[in-house]
PDB file of C-alpha atoms in Angstrom:
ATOM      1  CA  UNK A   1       0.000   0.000   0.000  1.00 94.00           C
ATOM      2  CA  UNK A   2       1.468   3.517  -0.796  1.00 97.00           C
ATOM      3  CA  UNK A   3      -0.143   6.795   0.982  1.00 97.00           C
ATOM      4  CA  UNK A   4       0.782  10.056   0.910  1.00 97.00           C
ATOM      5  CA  UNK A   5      -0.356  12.814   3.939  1.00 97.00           C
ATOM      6  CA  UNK A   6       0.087  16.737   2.727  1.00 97.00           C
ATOM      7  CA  UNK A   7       2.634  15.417   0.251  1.00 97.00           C
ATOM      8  CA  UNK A   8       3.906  18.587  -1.973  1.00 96.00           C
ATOM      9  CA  UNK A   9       6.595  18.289  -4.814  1.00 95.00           C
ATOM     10  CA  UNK A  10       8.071  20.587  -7.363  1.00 90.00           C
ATOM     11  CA  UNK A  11      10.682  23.288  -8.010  1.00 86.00           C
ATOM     12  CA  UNK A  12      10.878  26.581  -6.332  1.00 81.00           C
ATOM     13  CA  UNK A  13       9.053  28.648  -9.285  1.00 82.00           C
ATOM     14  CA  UNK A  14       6.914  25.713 -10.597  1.00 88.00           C
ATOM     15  CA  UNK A  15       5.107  23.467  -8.083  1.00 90.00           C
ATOM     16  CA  UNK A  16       4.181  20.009  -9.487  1.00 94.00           C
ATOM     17  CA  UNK A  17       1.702  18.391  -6.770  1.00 95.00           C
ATOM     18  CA  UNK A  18       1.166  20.622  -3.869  1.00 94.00           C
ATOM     19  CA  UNK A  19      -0.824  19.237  -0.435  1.00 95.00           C
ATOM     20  CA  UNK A  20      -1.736  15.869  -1.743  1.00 95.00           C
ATOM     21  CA  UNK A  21      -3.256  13.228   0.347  1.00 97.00           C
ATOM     22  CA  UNK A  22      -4.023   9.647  -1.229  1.00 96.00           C
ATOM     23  CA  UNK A  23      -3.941   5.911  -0.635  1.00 96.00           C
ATOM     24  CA  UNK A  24      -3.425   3.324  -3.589  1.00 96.00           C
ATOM     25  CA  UNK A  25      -4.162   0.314  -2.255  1.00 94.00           C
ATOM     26  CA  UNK A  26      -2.865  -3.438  -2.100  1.00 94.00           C
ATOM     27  CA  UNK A  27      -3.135  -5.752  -4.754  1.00 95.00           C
ATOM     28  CA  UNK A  28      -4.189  -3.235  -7.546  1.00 96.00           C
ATOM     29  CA  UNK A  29      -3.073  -2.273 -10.395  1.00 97.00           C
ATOM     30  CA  UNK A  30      -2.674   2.233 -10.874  1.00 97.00           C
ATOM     31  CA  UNK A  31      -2.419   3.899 -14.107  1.00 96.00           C
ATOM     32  CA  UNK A  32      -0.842   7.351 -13.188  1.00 97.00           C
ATOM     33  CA  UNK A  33      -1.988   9.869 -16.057  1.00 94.00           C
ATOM     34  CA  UNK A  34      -1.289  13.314 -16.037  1.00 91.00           C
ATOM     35  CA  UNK A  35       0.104  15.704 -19.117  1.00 87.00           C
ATOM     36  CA  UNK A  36       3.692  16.402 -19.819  1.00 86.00           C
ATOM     37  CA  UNK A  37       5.901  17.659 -17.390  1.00 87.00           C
ATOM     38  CA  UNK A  38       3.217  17.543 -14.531  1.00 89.00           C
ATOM     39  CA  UNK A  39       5.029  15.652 -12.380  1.00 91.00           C
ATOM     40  CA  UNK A  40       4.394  11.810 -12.880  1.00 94.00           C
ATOM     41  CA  UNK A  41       8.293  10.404 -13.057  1.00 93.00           C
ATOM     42  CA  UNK A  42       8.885  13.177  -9.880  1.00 94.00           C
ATOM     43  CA  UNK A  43       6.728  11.531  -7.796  1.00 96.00           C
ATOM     44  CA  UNK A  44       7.561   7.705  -8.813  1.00 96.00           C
ATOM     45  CA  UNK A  45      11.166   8.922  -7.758  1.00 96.00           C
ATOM     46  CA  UNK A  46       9.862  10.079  -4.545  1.00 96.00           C
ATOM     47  CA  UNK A  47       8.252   7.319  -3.713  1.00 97.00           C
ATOM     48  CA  UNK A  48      11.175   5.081  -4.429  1.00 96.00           C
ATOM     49  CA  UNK A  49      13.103   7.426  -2.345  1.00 95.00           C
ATOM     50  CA  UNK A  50      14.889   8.576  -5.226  1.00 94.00           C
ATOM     51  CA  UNK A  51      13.923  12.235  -4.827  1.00 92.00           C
ATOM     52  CA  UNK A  52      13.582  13.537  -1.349  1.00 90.00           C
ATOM     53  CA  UNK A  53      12.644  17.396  -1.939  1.00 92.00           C
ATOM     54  CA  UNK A  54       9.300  16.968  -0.644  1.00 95.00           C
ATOM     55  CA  UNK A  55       7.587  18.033   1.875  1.00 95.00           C
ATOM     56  CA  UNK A  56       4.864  16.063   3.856  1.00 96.00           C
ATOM     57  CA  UNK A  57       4.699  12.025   4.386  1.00 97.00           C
ATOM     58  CA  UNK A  58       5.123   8.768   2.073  1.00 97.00           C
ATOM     59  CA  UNK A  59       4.201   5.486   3.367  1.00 97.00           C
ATOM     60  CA  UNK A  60       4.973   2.555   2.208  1.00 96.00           C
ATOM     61  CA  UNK A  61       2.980  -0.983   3.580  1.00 94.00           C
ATOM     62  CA  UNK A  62       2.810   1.786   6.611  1.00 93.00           C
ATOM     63  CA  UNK A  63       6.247   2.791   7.341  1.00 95.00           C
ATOM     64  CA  UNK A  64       7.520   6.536   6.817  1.00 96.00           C
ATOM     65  CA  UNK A  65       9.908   6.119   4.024  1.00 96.00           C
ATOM     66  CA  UNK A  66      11.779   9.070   5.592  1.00 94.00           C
ATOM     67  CA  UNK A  67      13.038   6.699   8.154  1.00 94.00           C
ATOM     68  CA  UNK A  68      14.003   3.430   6.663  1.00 95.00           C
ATOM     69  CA  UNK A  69      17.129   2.977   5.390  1.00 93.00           C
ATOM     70  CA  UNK A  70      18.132   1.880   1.951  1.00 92.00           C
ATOM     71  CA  UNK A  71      18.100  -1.984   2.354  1.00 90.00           C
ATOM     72  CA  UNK A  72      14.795  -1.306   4.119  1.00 93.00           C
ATOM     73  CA  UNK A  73      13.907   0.508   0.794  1.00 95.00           C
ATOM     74  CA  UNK A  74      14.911  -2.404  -1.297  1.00 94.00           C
ATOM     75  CA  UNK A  75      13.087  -4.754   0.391  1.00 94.00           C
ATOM     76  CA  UNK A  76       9.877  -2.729  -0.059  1.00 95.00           C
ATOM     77  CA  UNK A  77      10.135  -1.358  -3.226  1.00 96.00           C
ATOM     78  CA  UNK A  78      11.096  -2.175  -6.671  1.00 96.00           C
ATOM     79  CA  UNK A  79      11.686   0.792  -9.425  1.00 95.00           C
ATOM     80  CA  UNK A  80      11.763  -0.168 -13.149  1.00 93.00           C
ATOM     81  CA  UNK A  81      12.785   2.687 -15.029  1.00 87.00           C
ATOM     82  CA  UNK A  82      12.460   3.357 -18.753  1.00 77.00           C
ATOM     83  CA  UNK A  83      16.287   3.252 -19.292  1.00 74.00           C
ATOM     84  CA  UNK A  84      16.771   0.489 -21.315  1.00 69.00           C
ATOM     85  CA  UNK A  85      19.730  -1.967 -20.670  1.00 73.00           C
ATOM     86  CA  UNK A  86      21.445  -3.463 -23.295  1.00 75.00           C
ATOM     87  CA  UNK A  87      25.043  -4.462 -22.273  1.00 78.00           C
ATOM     88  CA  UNK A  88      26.408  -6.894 -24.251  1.00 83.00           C
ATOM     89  CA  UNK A  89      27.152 -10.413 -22.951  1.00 86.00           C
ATOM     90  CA  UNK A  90      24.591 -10.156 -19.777  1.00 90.00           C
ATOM     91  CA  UNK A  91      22.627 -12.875 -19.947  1.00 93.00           C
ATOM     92  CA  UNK A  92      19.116 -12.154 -18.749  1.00 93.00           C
ATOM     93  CA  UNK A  93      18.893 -14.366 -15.828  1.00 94.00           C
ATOM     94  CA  UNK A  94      22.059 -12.646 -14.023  1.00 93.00           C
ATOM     95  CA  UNK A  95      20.263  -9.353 -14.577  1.00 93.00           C
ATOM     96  CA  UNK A  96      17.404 -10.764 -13.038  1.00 94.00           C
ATOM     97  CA  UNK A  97      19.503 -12.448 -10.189  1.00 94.00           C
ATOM     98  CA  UNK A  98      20.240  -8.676  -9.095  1.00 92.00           C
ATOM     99  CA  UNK A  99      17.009  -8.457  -7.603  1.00 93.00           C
ATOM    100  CA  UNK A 100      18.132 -10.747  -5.278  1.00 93.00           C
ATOM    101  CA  UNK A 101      20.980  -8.199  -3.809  1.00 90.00           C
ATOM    102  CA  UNK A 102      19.162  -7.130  -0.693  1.00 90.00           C
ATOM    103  CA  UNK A 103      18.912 -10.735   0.539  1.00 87.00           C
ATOM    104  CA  UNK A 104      22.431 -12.167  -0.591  1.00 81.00           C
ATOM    105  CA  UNK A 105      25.226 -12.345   2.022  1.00 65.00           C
ATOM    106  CA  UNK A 106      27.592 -10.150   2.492  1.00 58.00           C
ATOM    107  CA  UNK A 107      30.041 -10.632  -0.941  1.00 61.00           C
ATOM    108  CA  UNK A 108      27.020 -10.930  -3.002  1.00 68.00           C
ATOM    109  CA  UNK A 109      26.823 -14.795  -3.360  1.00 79.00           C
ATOM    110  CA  UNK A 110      23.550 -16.496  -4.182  1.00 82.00           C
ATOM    111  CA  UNK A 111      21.786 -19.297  -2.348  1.00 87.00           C
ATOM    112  CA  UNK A 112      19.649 -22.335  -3.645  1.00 90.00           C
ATOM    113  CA  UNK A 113      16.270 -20.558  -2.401  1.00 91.00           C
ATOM    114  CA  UNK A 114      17.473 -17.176  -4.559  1.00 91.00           C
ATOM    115  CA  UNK A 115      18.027 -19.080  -7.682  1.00 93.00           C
ATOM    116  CA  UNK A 116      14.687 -20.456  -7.202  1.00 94.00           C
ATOM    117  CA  UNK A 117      13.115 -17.174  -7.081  1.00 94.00           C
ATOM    118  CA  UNK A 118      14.917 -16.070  -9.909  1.00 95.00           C
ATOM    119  CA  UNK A 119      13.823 -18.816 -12.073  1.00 95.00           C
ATOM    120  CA  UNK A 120       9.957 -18.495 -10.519  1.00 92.00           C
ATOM    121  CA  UNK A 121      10.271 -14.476 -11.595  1.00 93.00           C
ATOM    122  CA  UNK A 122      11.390 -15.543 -15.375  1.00 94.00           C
ATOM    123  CA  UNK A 123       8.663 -18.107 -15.389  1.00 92.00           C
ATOM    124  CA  UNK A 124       6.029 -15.203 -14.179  1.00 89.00           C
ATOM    125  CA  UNK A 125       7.259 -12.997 -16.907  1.00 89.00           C
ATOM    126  CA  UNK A 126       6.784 -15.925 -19.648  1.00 88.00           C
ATOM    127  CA  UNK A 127      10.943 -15.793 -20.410  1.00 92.00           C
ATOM    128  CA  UNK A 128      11.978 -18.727 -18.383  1.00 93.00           C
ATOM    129  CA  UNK A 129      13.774 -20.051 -21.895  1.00 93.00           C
ATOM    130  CA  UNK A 130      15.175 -16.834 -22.521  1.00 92.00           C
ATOM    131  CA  UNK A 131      17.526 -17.379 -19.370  1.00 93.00           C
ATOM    132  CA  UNK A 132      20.694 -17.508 -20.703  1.00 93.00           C
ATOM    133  CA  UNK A 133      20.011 -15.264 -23.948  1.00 93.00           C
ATOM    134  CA  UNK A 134      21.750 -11.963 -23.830  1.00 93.00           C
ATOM    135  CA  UNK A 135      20.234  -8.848 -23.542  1.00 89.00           C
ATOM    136  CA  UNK A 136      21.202  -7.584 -26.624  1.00 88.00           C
ATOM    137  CA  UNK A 137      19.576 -10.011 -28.931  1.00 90.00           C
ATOM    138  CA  UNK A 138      16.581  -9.149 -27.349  1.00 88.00           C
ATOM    139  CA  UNK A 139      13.539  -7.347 -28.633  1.00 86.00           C
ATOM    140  CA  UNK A 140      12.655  -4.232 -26.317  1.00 83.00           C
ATOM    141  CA  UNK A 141       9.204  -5.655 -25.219  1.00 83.00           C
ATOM    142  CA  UNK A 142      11.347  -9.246 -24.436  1.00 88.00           C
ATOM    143  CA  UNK A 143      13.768  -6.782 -22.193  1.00 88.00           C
ATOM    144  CA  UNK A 144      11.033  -4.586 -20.886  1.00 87.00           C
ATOM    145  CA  UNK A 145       9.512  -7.879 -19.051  1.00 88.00           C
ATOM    146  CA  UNK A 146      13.347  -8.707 -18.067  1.00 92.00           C
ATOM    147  CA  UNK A 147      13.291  -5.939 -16.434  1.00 90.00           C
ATOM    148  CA  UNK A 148      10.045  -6.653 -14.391  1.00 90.00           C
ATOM    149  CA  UNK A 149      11.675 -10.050 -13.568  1.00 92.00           C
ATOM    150  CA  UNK A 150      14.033  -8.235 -12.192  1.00 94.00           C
ATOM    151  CA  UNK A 151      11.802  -6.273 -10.344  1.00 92.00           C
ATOM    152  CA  UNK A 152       9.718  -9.506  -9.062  1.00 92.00           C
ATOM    153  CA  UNK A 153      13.056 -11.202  -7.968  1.00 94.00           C
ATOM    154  CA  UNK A 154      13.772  -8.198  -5.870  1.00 94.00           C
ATOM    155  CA  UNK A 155      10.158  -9.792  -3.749  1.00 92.00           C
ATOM    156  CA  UNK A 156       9.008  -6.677  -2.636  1.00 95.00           C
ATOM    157  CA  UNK A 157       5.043  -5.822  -1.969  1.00 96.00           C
ATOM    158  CA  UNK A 158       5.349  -2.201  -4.264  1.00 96.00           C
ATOM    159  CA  UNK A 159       6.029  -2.067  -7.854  1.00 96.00           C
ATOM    160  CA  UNK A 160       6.914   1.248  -9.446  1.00 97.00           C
ATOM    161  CA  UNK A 161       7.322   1.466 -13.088  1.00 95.00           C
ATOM    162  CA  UNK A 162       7.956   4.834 -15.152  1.00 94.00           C
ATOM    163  CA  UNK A 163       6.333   4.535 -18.679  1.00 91.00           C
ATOM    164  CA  UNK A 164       6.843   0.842 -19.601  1.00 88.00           C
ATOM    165  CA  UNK A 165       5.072   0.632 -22.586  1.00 83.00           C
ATOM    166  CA  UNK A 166       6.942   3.927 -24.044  1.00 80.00           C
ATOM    167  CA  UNK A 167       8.913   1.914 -26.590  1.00 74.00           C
ATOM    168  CA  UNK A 168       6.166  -0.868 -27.364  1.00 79.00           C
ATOM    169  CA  UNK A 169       4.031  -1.175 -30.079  1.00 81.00           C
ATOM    170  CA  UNK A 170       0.281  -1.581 -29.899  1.00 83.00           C
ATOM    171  CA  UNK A 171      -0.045  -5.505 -29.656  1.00 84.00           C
ATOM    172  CA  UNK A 172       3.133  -5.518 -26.616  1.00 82.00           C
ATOM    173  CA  UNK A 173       1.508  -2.868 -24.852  1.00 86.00           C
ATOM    174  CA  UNK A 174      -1.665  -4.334 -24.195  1.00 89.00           C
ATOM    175  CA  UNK A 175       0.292  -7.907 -23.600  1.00 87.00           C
ATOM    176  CA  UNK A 176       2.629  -6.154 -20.682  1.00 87.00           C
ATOM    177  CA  UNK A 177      -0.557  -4.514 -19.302  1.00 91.00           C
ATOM    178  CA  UNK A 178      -1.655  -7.992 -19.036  1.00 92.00           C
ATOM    179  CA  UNK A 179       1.099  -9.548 -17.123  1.00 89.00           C
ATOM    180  CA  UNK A 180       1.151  -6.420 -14.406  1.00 92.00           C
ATOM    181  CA  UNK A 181      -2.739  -6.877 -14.090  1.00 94.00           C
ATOM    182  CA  UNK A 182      -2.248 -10.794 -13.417  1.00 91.00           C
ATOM    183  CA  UNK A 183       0.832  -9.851 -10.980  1.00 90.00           C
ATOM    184  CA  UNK A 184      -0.904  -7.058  -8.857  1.00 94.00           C
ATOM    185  CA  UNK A 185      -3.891  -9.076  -8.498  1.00 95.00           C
ATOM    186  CA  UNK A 186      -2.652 -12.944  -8.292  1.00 93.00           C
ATOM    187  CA  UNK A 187       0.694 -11.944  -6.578  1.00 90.00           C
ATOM    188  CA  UNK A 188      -0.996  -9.056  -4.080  1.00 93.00           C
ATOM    189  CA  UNK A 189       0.990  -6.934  -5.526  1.00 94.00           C
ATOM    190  CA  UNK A 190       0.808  -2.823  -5.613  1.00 96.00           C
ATOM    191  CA  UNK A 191       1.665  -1.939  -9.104  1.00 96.00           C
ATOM    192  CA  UNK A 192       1.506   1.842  -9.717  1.00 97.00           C
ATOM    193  CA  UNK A 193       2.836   2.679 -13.878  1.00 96.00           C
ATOM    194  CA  UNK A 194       3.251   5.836 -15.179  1.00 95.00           C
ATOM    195  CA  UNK A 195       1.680   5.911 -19.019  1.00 93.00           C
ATOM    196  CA  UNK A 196       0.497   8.481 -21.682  1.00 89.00           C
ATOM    197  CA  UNK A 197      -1.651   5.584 -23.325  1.00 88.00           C
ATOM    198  CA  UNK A 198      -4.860   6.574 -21.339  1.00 88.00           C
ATOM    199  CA  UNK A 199      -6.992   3.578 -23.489  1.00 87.00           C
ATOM    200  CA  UNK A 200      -5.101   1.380 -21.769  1.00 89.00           C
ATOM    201  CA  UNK A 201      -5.340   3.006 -18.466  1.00 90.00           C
ATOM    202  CA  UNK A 202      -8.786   3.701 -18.541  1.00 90.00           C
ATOM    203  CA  UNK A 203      -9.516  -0.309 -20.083  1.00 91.00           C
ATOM    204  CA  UNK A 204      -7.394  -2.409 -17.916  1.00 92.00           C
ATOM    205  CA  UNK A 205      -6.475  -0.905 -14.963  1.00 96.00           C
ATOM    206  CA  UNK A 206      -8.391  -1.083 -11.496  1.00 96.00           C
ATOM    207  CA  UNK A 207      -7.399   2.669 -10.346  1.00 96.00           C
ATOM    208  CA  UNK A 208      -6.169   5.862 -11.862  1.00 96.00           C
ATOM    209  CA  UNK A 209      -3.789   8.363 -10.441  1.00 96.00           C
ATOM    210  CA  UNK A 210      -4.581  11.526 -12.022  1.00 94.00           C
ATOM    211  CA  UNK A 211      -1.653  14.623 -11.673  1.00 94.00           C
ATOM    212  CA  UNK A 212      -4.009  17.383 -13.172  1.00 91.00           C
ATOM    213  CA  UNK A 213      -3.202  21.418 -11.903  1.00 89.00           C
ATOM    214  CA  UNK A 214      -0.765  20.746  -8.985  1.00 91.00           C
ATOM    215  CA  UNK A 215      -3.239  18.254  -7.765  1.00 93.00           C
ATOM    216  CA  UNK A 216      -3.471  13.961  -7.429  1.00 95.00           C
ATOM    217  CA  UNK A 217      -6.288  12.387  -7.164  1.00 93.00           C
ATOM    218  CA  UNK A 218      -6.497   8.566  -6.930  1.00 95.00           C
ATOM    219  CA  UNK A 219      -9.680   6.957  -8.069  1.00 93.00           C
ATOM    220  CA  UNK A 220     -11.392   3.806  -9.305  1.00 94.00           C
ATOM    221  CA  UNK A 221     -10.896   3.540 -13.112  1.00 93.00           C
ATOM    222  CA  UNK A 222     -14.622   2.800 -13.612  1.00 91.00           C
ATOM    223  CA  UNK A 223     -15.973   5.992 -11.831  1.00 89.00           C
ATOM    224  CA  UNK A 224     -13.666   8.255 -13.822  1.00 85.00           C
ATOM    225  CA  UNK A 225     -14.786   6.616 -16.819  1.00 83.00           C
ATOM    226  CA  UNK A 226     -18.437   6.931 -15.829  1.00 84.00           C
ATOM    227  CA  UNK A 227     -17.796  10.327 -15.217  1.00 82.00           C
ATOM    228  CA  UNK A 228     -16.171  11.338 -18.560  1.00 76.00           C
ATOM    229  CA  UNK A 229     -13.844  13.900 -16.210  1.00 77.00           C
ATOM    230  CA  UNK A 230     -10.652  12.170 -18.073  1.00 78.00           C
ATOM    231  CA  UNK A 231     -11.648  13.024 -21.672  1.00 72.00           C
ATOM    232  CA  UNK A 232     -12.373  16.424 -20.742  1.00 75.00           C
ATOM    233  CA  UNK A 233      -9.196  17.275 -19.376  1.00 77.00           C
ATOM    234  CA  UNK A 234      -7.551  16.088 -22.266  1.00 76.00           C
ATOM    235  CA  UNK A 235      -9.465  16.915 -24.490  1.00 68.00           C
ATOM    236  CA  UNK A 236     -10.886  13.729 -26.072  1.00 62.00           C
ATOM    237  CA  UNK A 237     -14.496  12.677 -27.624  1.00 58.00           C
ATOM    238  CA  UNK A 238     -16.004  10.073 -25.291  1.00 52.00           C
TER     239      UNK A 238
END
């Protein structure tokens, strides 16, 4: 669960979110919309304690995030950015093993029980034979759901991803909406995207995060819908 009391975030001369309060809950899956440079990467950072000019409160499964340290962080929260990795020779399964670096001992080693999560996190992606391919013989959707393996091996309850379907086409967008649906709601976990494809957020997603004039509001996809409120502020026939 992620909530945030009186959160404000922005620059001195251009606020982004200012006084926000809102809870996105457990085993959902958020869409968070908003237009261009309002403030939707800012606050994934935040909330992956990536970014700590804020002011107010984010917490995460109930702790204060300003108080945990960073392996508390990683065991809480995964970040999948839009970066996309393509080092030559790194096979996908030891990028996905680095999930596992909060839990390893102390020079990094892996046990039995981490390999099995690894392989359990390619198999939950749909790349378990893709193991031992390399990363750059890969397709970006095929590394884009790497990259959420990764994410899964890390085994924490919050998943934060910032625009994962940016570099998709149609078909693989829809397809990796898919898999996070079937994660937040068979694994429990809380999956919060950032995304400018609002069909997709408004047709498969169970809440919507909406950044619209320095404001978030967090709502059930359906109501918005009902509502029509989304089209208007961007501007689109129903």
């Amino acid at each position: 669960m992620i909530q945030l009391y009186d959160f404000s975030i922005g620059y001195p001369q251009r606020p982004l979110i200012s006084e926000a309060n809102a809870t996105i809950g457990r085993a959902t899956l958020t869409a968070l919309i908003g237009r261009n440079g309002s403030g939707k990467s800012t606050l994934l950072r935040a909330i992956a304690g990536l970014n700590t000019h804020y002011s107010g409160r984010i917490m995460l499964d109930g702790k204060d995030i300003a108080s945990l340290s960073a392996p508390m962080m990683a065991r809480l929260v995964a970040f999948v950015s839009t970066k996309s990795i393509r080092v030559p020779n790194l096979r996908c399964e030891d990028l996905v093993a680095m999930g596992r670096a909060p839990y390893t001992n102390w020079i990094g080693r892996m046990q039995p029980a981490d390999k099995d999560i690894v392989d359990r996190s390619l198999r939950l992606v749909g790349m378990a034979d893709y193991a031992s391919r390399t990363l750059d013989t890969m397709s970006d959707g095929e590394c884009q759901r790497i990259m959420i393996a990764r994410a899964l091996a890390q085994d924490t309850p919050i998943v934060l991803l910032d625009e994962p379907t940016s570099f998709l086409d149609l078909p693989n967008r829809y397809e990796l909406c898919n898999l996070l649906a079937r994660l937040a709601h068979q694994e429990g976990k809380t999956i919060l995207f950032s995304t400018h494809e609002l069909d997709i957020a408004l047709k498969m997603t169970d809440c919507i995060a909406l950044v619209h004039d320095h404001t978030l509001e967090v709502a059930q996809t359906a109501d918005l819908r009902a509502t029509g409120r989304i089209h208007s502020i961007f501007g689109l026939d129903q």
